[in-house]
XYZ file of N, CA and C in Angstrom:
573
model
N -120.844 124.139 -11.078
C -121.292 123.640 -9.786
C -120.571 124.358 -8.656
N -121.275 124.479 -7.575
C -120.722 125.136 -6.398
C -119.746 124.214 -5.684
N -118.621 124.773 -5.288
C -117.604 124.002 -4.597
C -117.995 123.823 -3.133
N -117.842 122.616 -2.644
C -118.165 122.320 -1.244
C -117.188 123.043 -0.329
N -117.692 123.464 0.801
C -116.839 124.119 1.798
C -115.807 123.112 2.291
N -114.530 123.516 2.363
C -113.504 122.583 2.844
C -113.769 122.158 4.290
N -113.388 120.951 4.603
C -113.552 120.449 5.968
C -112.598 121.191 6.907
N -112.836 121.065 8.199
C -111.958 121.690 9.196
C -110.523 121.213 9.012
N -110.333 119.932 8.749
C -108.983 119.389 8.556
C -108.309 120.016 7.337
N -109.079 120.168 6.248
C -108.511 120.794 5.051
C -108.150 122.252 5.321
N -109.025 122.968 6.046
C -108.738 124.371 6.354
C -107.501 124.481 7.233
N -107.364 123.617 8.225
C -106.210 123.678 9.114
C -104.926 123.256 8.413
N -105.059 122.571 7.268
C -103.857 122.194 6.535
C -103.399 123.312 5.614
N -104.219 124.344 5.427
C -103.858 125.495 4.610
C -102.791 126.300 5.352
N -101.616 126.519 4.735
C -100.556 127.269 5.431
C -100.993 128.666 5.837
N -101.841 129.301 5.025
C -102.322 130.633 5.374
C -103.175 130.612 6.621
N -104.064 129.643 6.722
C -104.924 129.547 7.903
C -104.072 129.254 9.144
N -103.077 128.395 9.002
C -102.195 128.121 10.149
C -101.476 129.392 10.582
N -101.030 130.204 9.621
C -100.332 131.452 9.952
C -101.269 132.411 10.694
N -102.508 132.510 10.248
C -103.469 133.385 10.921
C -103.751 132.867 12.323
N -103.868 131.566 12.477
C -104.116 131.001 13.817
C -102.927 131.242 14.757
N -101.711 131.208 14.206
C -100.538 131.540 15.033
C -100.612 133.000 15.475
N -101.019 133.883 14.559
C -101.192 135.292 14.903
C -102.246 135.433 16.005
N -103.331 134.718 15.867
C -104.405 134.773 16.858
C -103.917 134.378 18.246
N -103.033 133.404 18.317
C -102.600 132.879 19.607
C -101.288 133.436 20.122
N -100.643 134.288 19.361
C -99.331 134.809 19.761
C -99.468 135.838 20.881
N -98.408 135.988 21.663
C -98.423 137.039 22.685
C -98.612 138.419 22.034
N -99.294 139.295 22.723
C -99.623 140.615 22.176
C -98.384 141.360 21.659
N -97.277 141.294 22.366
C -96.068 142.020 21.934
C -95.586 141.520 20.568
N -95.672 140.226 20.332
C -95.281 139.676 19.031
C -96.260 140.093 17.939
N -97.535 140.102 18.281
C -98.567 140.509 17.322
C -98.339 141.955 16.911
N -98.115 142.827 17.886
C -97.886 144.239 17.591
C -96.670 144.414 16.688
N -95.582 143.717 16.993
C -94.374 143.828 16.172
C -94.632 143.323 14.752
N -95.335 142.226 14.625
C -95.620 141.681 13.295
C -96.513 142.587 12.476
N -97.507 143.168 13.113
C -98.425 144.056 12.391
C -97.757 145.359 11.972
N -96.759 145.800 12.737
C -96.030 147.023 12.360
C -95.286 146.854 11.038
N -94.991 145.617 10.653
C -94.355 145.370 9.354
C -95.333 145.645 8.212
N -96.622 145.652 8.519
C -97.657 145.886 7.502
C -98.094 147.339 7.452
N -98.080 148.012 8.597
C -98.528 149.401 8.663
C -97.911 150.052 9.894
N -97.336 151.222 9.717
C -96.662 151.906 10.814
C -97.546 152.807 11.649
N -98.843 152.876 11.352
C -99.744 153.710 12.147
C -100.133 152.943 13.412
N -99.682 153.431 14.539
C -99.916 152.728 15.803
C -101.398 152.510 16.103
N -102.300 153.451 15.786
C -103.721 153.166 16.028
C -104.224 151.964 15.216
N -103.717 151.787 14.010
C -104.109 150.627 13.195
C -103.572 149.342 13.824
N -102.302 149.366 14.221
C -101.668 148.190 14.818
C -102.436 147.762 16.070
N -102.732 148.710 16.934
C -103.461 148.412 18.171
C -104.872 147.905 17.877
N -105.552 148.556 16.947
C -106.912 148.124 16.597
C -106.914 146.705 16.053
N -105.906 146.366 15.255
C -105.829 145.010 14.712
C -105.570 143.991 15.820
N -104.655 144.301 16.710
C -104.374 143.375 17.818
C -105.618 143.178 18.676
N -106.397 144.238 18.855
C -107.621 144.157 19.658
C -108.724 143.362 18.975
N -108.669 143.239 17.658
C -109.718 142.536 16.909
C -109.507 141.018 16.866
N -108.413 140.523 17.360
C -108.192 139.074 17.355
C -109.251 138.384 18.188
N -109.557 137.136 17.897
C -108.978 136.261 16.875
C -109.657 136.468 15.517
N -108.883 136.174 14.470
C -109.380 136.309 13.105
C -109.857 134.974 12.543
N -109.068 133.943 12.758
C -109.460 132.612 12.296
C -109.046 132.294 10.881
N -109.173 133.258 9.976
C -108.794 132.997 8.584
C -108.401 134.307 7.907
N -107.802 134.183 6.723
C -107.301 135.351 6.009
C -108.411 136.320 5.607
N -109.548 135.864 5.071
C -110.590 136.839 4.717
C -111.051 137.688 5.901
N -111.169 137.079 7.072
C -111.572 137.822 8.264
C -110.482 138.805 8.673
N -109.234 138.370 8.593
C -108.096 139.248 8.891
C -108.102 140.451 7.955
N -108.319 140.227 6.669
C -108.312 141.319 5.692
C -109.490 142.272 5.911
N -110.655 141.740 6.254
C -111.803 142.610 6.562
C -111.507 143.477 7.789
N -110.917 142.873 8.798
C -110.564 143.619 10.012
C -109.560 144.725 9.685
N -108.618 144.423 8.799
C -107.619 145.421 8.401
C -108.287 146.612 7.713
N -109.259 146.336 6.849
C -109.992 147.408 6.166
C -110.770 148.247 7.179
N -111.439 147.593 8.109
C -112.208 148.312 9.130
C -111.292 149.184 9.982
N -110.152 148.625 10.394
C -109.204 149.391 11.205
C -108.651 150.569 10.403
N -108.396 150.354 9.118
C -107.886 151.434 8.268
C -108.914 152.553 8.160
N -110.166 152.201 7.998
C -111.231 153.200 7.848
C -111.388 154.085 9.079
N -110.891 153.645 10.214
C -110.977 154.420 11.457
C -109.841 155.432 11.602
N -108.839 155.367 10.733
C -107.675 156.244 10.856
C -107.985 157.666 10.403
N -107.226 158.577 10.950
C -107.303 160.006 10.629
C -106.072 160.393 9.799
N -106.097 161.549 9.145
C -104.932 161.986 8.370
C -103.611 161.983 9.163
N -103.652 162.304 10.439
C -102.415 162.263 11.244
C -101.871 160.836 11.324
N -102.768 159.846 11.359
C -102.343 158.440 11.387
C -101.723 158.049 10.045
N -102.284 158.560 8.948
C -101.707 158.287 7.624
C -100.278 158.820 7.563
N -100.091 160.034 8.101
C -98.739 160.620 8.108
C -97.786 159.764 8.944
N -98.271 159.262 10.072
C -97.437 158.381 10.898
C -97.036 157.136 10.102
N -97.977 156.550 9.388
C -97.676 155.369 8.581
C -96.663 155.695 7.493
N -96.781 156.865 6.878
C -95.830 157.273 5.834
C -94.405 157.344 6.374
N -94.266 157.762 7.619
C -92.937 157.886 8.227
C -92.238 156.543 8.391
N -92.973 155.461 8.276
C -92.403 154.124 8.441
C -92.041 153.470 7.112
N -92.085 154.241 6.047
C -91.726 153.715 4.729
C -90.470 154.401 4.229
N -89.535 153.618 3.707
C -88.352 154.234 3.108
C -88.705 154.850 1.757
N -87.851 155.751 1.295
C -88.021 156.307 -0.044
C -87.909 155.187 -1.065
N -88.584 155.355 -2.162
C -88.488 154.385 -3.251
C -87.078 154.382 -3.827
N -86.633 153.229 -4.247
C -85.316 153.114 -4.868
C -84.224 152.691 -3.926
N -84.535 152.534 -2.656
C -83.584 151.963 -1.717
C -82.539 152.895 -1.163
N -82.615 154.199 -1.453
C -81.559 155.098 -0.998
C -81.473 155.177 0.527
N -82.565 154.939 1.232
C -82.510 154.964 2.700
C -83.038 153.676 3.327
N -83.114 152.621 2.537
C -83.672 151.357 2.993
C -82.892 150.753 4.160
N -81.607 151.039 4.239
C -80.781 150.458 5.293
C -80.937 151.181 6.637
N -81.607 152.310 6.657
C -81.744 153.079 7.898
C -82.415 152.230 8.984
N -81.926 152.363 10.183
C -82.418 151.566 11.312
C -83.927 151.706 11.517
N -84.475 152.867 11.264
C -85.903 153.068 11.534
C -86.801 152.231 10.625
N -86.243 151.651 9.558
C -87.031 150.823 8.651
C -86.800 149.328 8.864
N -86.206 148.993 10.011
C -85.874 147.604 10.304
C -87.073 146.668 10.198
N -88.230 147.062 10.713
C -89.415 146.196 10.740
C -89.946 145.897 9.343
N -89.731 146.816 8.412
C -90.320 146.648 7.076
C -89.281 146.445 5.972
N -88.024 146.390 6.333
C -86.947 146.340 5.335
C -87.116 145.190 4.338
N -87.335 143.984 4.805
C -87.390 142.843 3.886
C -88.594 142.948 2.955
N -89.744 143.378 3.477
C -90.923 143.527 2.622
C -90.724 144.665 1.622
N -90.115 145.764 2.054
C -89.863 146.875 1.141
C -88.934 146.446 0.010
N -87.931 145.638 0.327
C -87.019 145.159 -0.726
C -87.772 144.334 -1.770
N -88.645 143.458 -1.326
C -89.434 142.635 -2.254
C -90.316 143.532 -3.116
N -90.987 144.479 -2.479
C -91.903 145.368 -3.196
C -91.167 146.235 -4.220
N -89.946 146.617 -3.892
C -89.215 147.557 -4.732
C -88.160 146.900 -5.614
N -88.196 145.584 -5.765
C -87.104 144.931 -6.475
C -86.908 145.471 -7.886
N -87.967 145.865 -8.576
C -87.824 146.444 -9.908
C -87.089 147.772 -9.886
N -87.354 148.565 -8.863
C -86.680 149.854 -8.736
C -85.217 149.685 -8.338
N -84.961 148.721 -7.487
C -83.592 148.510 -7.015
C -82.682 148.044 -8.140
N -83.273 147.467 -9.189
C -82.484 146.986 -10.326
C -82.300 148.045 -11.410
N -82.901 149.219 -11.244
C -82.812 150.281 -12.258
C -81.385 150.796 -12.376
N -81.055 151.319 -13.549
C -79.710 151.861 -13.759
C -79.544 153.164 -12.969
N -78.308 153.588 -12.863
C -77.961 154.747 -12.026
C -78.669 156.026 -12.466
N -78.750 156.283 -13.755
C -79.394 157.523 -14.200
C -80.888 157.509 -13.895
N -81.525 156.352 -14.006
C -82.949 156.242 -13.663
C -83.161 156.476 -12.179
N -82.299 155.892 -11.373
C -82.418 156.073 -9.920
C -82.189 157.524 -9.527
N -81.263 158.184 -10.214
C -81.014 159.604 -9.951
C -82.246 160.431 -10.305
N -82.866 160.138 -11.447
C -84.080 160.848 -11.853
C -85.189 160.640 -10.822
N -85.329 159.423 -10.334
C -86.347 159.133 -9.322
C -86.048 159.884 -8.028
N -84.787 159.891 -7.605
C -84.417 160.608 -6.384
C -84.744 162.091 -6.502
N -84.425 162.699 -7.644
C -84.704 164.126 -7.841
C -86.206 164.396 -7.824
N -86.972 163.540 -8.486
C -88.425 163.701 -8.514
C -89.010 163.533 -7.108
N -88.481 162.588 -6.340
C -88.975 162.381 -4.977
C -88.656 163.581 -4.083
N -87.479 164.162 -4.252
C -87.133 165.351 -3.456
C -88.106 166.499 -3.753
N -88.416 166.699 -5.036
C -89.368 167.760 -5.416
C -90.748 167.471 -4.815
N -91.156 166.220 -4.837
C -92.446 165.807 -4.260
C -92.461 166.098 -2.756
N -91.395 165.700 -2.068
C -91.314 165.899 -0.617
C -91.342 167.383 -0.262
N -90.680 168.214 -1.063
C -90.712 169.659 -0.816
C -92.126 170.201 -0.996
N -92.835 169.689 -1.977
C -94.188 170.173 -2.263
C -95.189 169.715 -1.204
N -95.118 168.445 -0.782
C -96.161 167.885 0.076
C -95.757 167.675 1.535
N -94.467 167.616 1.826
C -94.038 167.441 3.208
C -93.996 166.004 3.689
N -94.125 165.047 2.779
C -94.000 163.628 3.119
C -93.482 162.899 1.878
N -93.035 161.647 2.088
C -92.454 160.891 0.982
C -93.506 160.494 -0.038
N -93.054 160.302 -1.266
C -93.914 159.752 -2.302
C -94.083 158.272 -2.020
N -95.318 157.821 -2.012
C -95.586 156.415 -1.741
C -96.534 155.871 -2.792
N -96.190 154.692 -3.269
C -97.010 153.996 -4.249
C -96.822 152.509 -4.023
N -97.850 151.726 -4.298
C -97.702 150.279 -4.245
C -96.816 149.909 -5.422
N -95.542 149.677 -5.137
C -94.548 149.448 -6.185
C -94.593 148.029 -6.739
N -95.054 147.079 -5.952
C -95.079 145.676 -6.390
C -95.874 145.555 -7.682
N -95.249 144.951 -8.686
C -95.915 144.715 -9.955
C -95.924 145.901 -10.904
N -95.313 147.006 -10.523
C -95.275 148.186 -11.384
C -93.867 148.396 -11.925
N -93.796 148.869 -13.137
C -92.498 149.141 -13.751
C -91.947 150.460 -13.220
N -90.664 150.640 -13.427
C -90.004 151.883 -13.033
C -90.699 153.062 -13.710
N -90.953 152.948 -15.011
C -91.559 154.054 -15.750
C -92.975 154.351 -15.258
N -93.745 153.334 -14.933
C -95.089 153.556 -14.386
C -95.024 154.364 -13.086
N -94.065 154.010 -12.249
C -93.933 154.680 -10.950
C -93.511 156.127 -11.140
N -92.523 156.361 -11.991
C -92.065 157.725 -12.230
C -93.176 158.564 -12.870
N -93.907 157.993 -13.803
C -95.025 158.714 -14.437
C -96.105 159.065 -13.422
N -96.399 158.135 -12.520
C -97.413 158.387 -11.495
C -96.942 159.481 -10.538
N -95.678 159.477 -10.179
C -95.138 160.529 -9.319
C -95.326 161.884 -10.000
N -94.968 161.975 -11.258
C -95.098 163.236 -11.998
C -96.562 163.663 -12.095
N -97.464 162.734 -12.336
C -98.891 163.048 -12.428
C -99.426 163.568 -11.097
N -99.021 162.949 -10.018
C -99.529 163.321 -8.702
C -98.990 164.658 -8.204
N -97.938 165.174 -8.811
C -97.412 166.489 -8.428
C -98.448 167.589 -8.660
N -99.432 167.372 -9.512
C -100.461 168.377 -9.797
C -101.534 168.440 -8.711
N -101.555 167.485 -7.806
C -102.569 167.470 -6.746
C -102.336 168.592 -5.747
N -103.414 168.987 -5.078
C -103.250 169.855 -3.917
C -102.837 168.955 -2.756
N -102.244 169.511 -1.689
C -101.742 168.674 -0.596
C -102.788 167.764 0.054
N -104.002 168.233 0.233
C -105.035 167.408 0.865
C -105.406 166.205 -0.009
N -105.562 166.459 -1.296
C -105.864 165.366 -2.233
C -104.729 164.364 -2.264
N -103.501 164.874 -2.302
C -102.359 163.962 -2.395
C -102.204 163.121 -1.142
N -102.485 163.676 0.023
C -102.415 162.878 1.241
C -103.438 161.744 1.180
N -104.617 162.015 0.673
C -105.639 160.968 0.533
C -105.204 159.903 -0.474
N -104.553 160.306 -1.557
C -104.044 159.347 -2.547
C -102.944 158.488 -1.919
N -102.036 159.125 -1.192
C -100.970 158.383 -0.515
C -101.557 157.415 0.513
N -102.617 157.835 1.194
C -103.269 156.960 2.177
C -103.853 155.729 1.502
N -104.429 155.895 0.333
C -104.959 154.739 -0.402
C -103.826 153.786 -0.793
N -102.692 154.329 -1.197
C -101.533 153.489 -1.512
C -101.067 152.744 -0.265
N -101.054 153.429 0.877
C -100.701 152.776 2.144
C -101.635 151.609 2.436
N -102.944 151.835 2.251
C -103.927 150.778 2.491
C -103.630 149.580 1.604
N -103.348 149.821 0.324
C -103.059 148.730 -0.607
C -101.780 147.989 -0.218
N -100.768 148.725 0.186
C -99.508 148.103 0.605
C -99.736 147.248 1.849
N -100.479 147.770 2.807
C -100.774 147.010 4.021
C -101.505 145.722 3.711
N -102.495 145.788 2.836
C -103.246 144.582 2.458
C -102.328 143.577 1.767
N -101.516 144.056 0.854
C -100.590 143.175 0.153
C -99.629 142.499 1.135
N -99.139 143.244 2.088
C -98.230 142.674 3.083
C -98.948 141.631 3.941
N -100.164 141.899 4.331
C -100.928 140.895 5.093
C -101.111 139.630 4.261
N -101.417 139.790 2.993
C -101.591 138.622 2.115
C -100.279 137.852 1.984
N -99.174 138.566 1.860
C -97.876 137.891 1.754
C -97.539 137.147 3.042
N -97.767 137.801 4.164
C -97.399 137.205 5.447
C -98.348 136.099 5.897
N -99.635 136.216 5.556
C -100.612 135.281 6.103
C -101.395 134.535 5.033
N -101.042 134.721 3.762
C -101.703 133.997 2.678
C -101.138 132.607 2.545
N -101.634 131.884 1.571
C -101.177 130.506 1.356
C -99.823 130.498 0.666
N -99.210 129.344 0.618
C -97.920 129.187 -0.044
C -98.025 129.494 -1.529
N -99.205 129.381 -2.099
C -99.387 129.680 -3.508
C -99.308 131.171 -3.758
N -99.228 131.971 -2.699
C -99.086 133.418 -2.847
C -100.378 134.107 -3.223
N -101.407 133.927 -2.414
C -102.701 134.535 -2.687
C -102.582 136.007 -2.971
N -101.683 136.664 -2.299
C -101.578 138.106 -2.485
C -100.655 138.503 -3.603
N -99.846 137.581 -4.110
C -98.824 137.742 -5.072
C -98.871 138.792 -6.008
């Protein structure tokens, strides 16, 4: 049987819906700062702030996809600059202040890796950065250390244009996951 649409009172009692409504009503400067924690590309942040009000998480997520689809490769590179290297070696840097807590959650499996594994990852990331000119980025949440290292090695075979597009897709996934974490329900819709 089809589930009845929740009443307005039930929807307003959803913590995720309340969070989205707070975003809708917040001053623009706060909205911009909050959205930068999800994506560092300023055109995306501005486009999202301009698309308010959202009203609910599905609408917010659709708007995020639409705003992402409007970005150019230069915007993807800007977003990449707002992510620390995997493994936490530069996570404390001031420039990652807006995303530090989310990056720690996403990378908790990597941060717990032993020293030799972290060294191997650092060396592989340096080789990647030399080849492509930007950091290796992957949606780390829910992935094992070995999966991430294997994916880095596999992606080294890409040409630079292909790899930038792959990294952009990872950015899109990370942004969506962060929006779900920040504006989803307490049950962790994005979990």
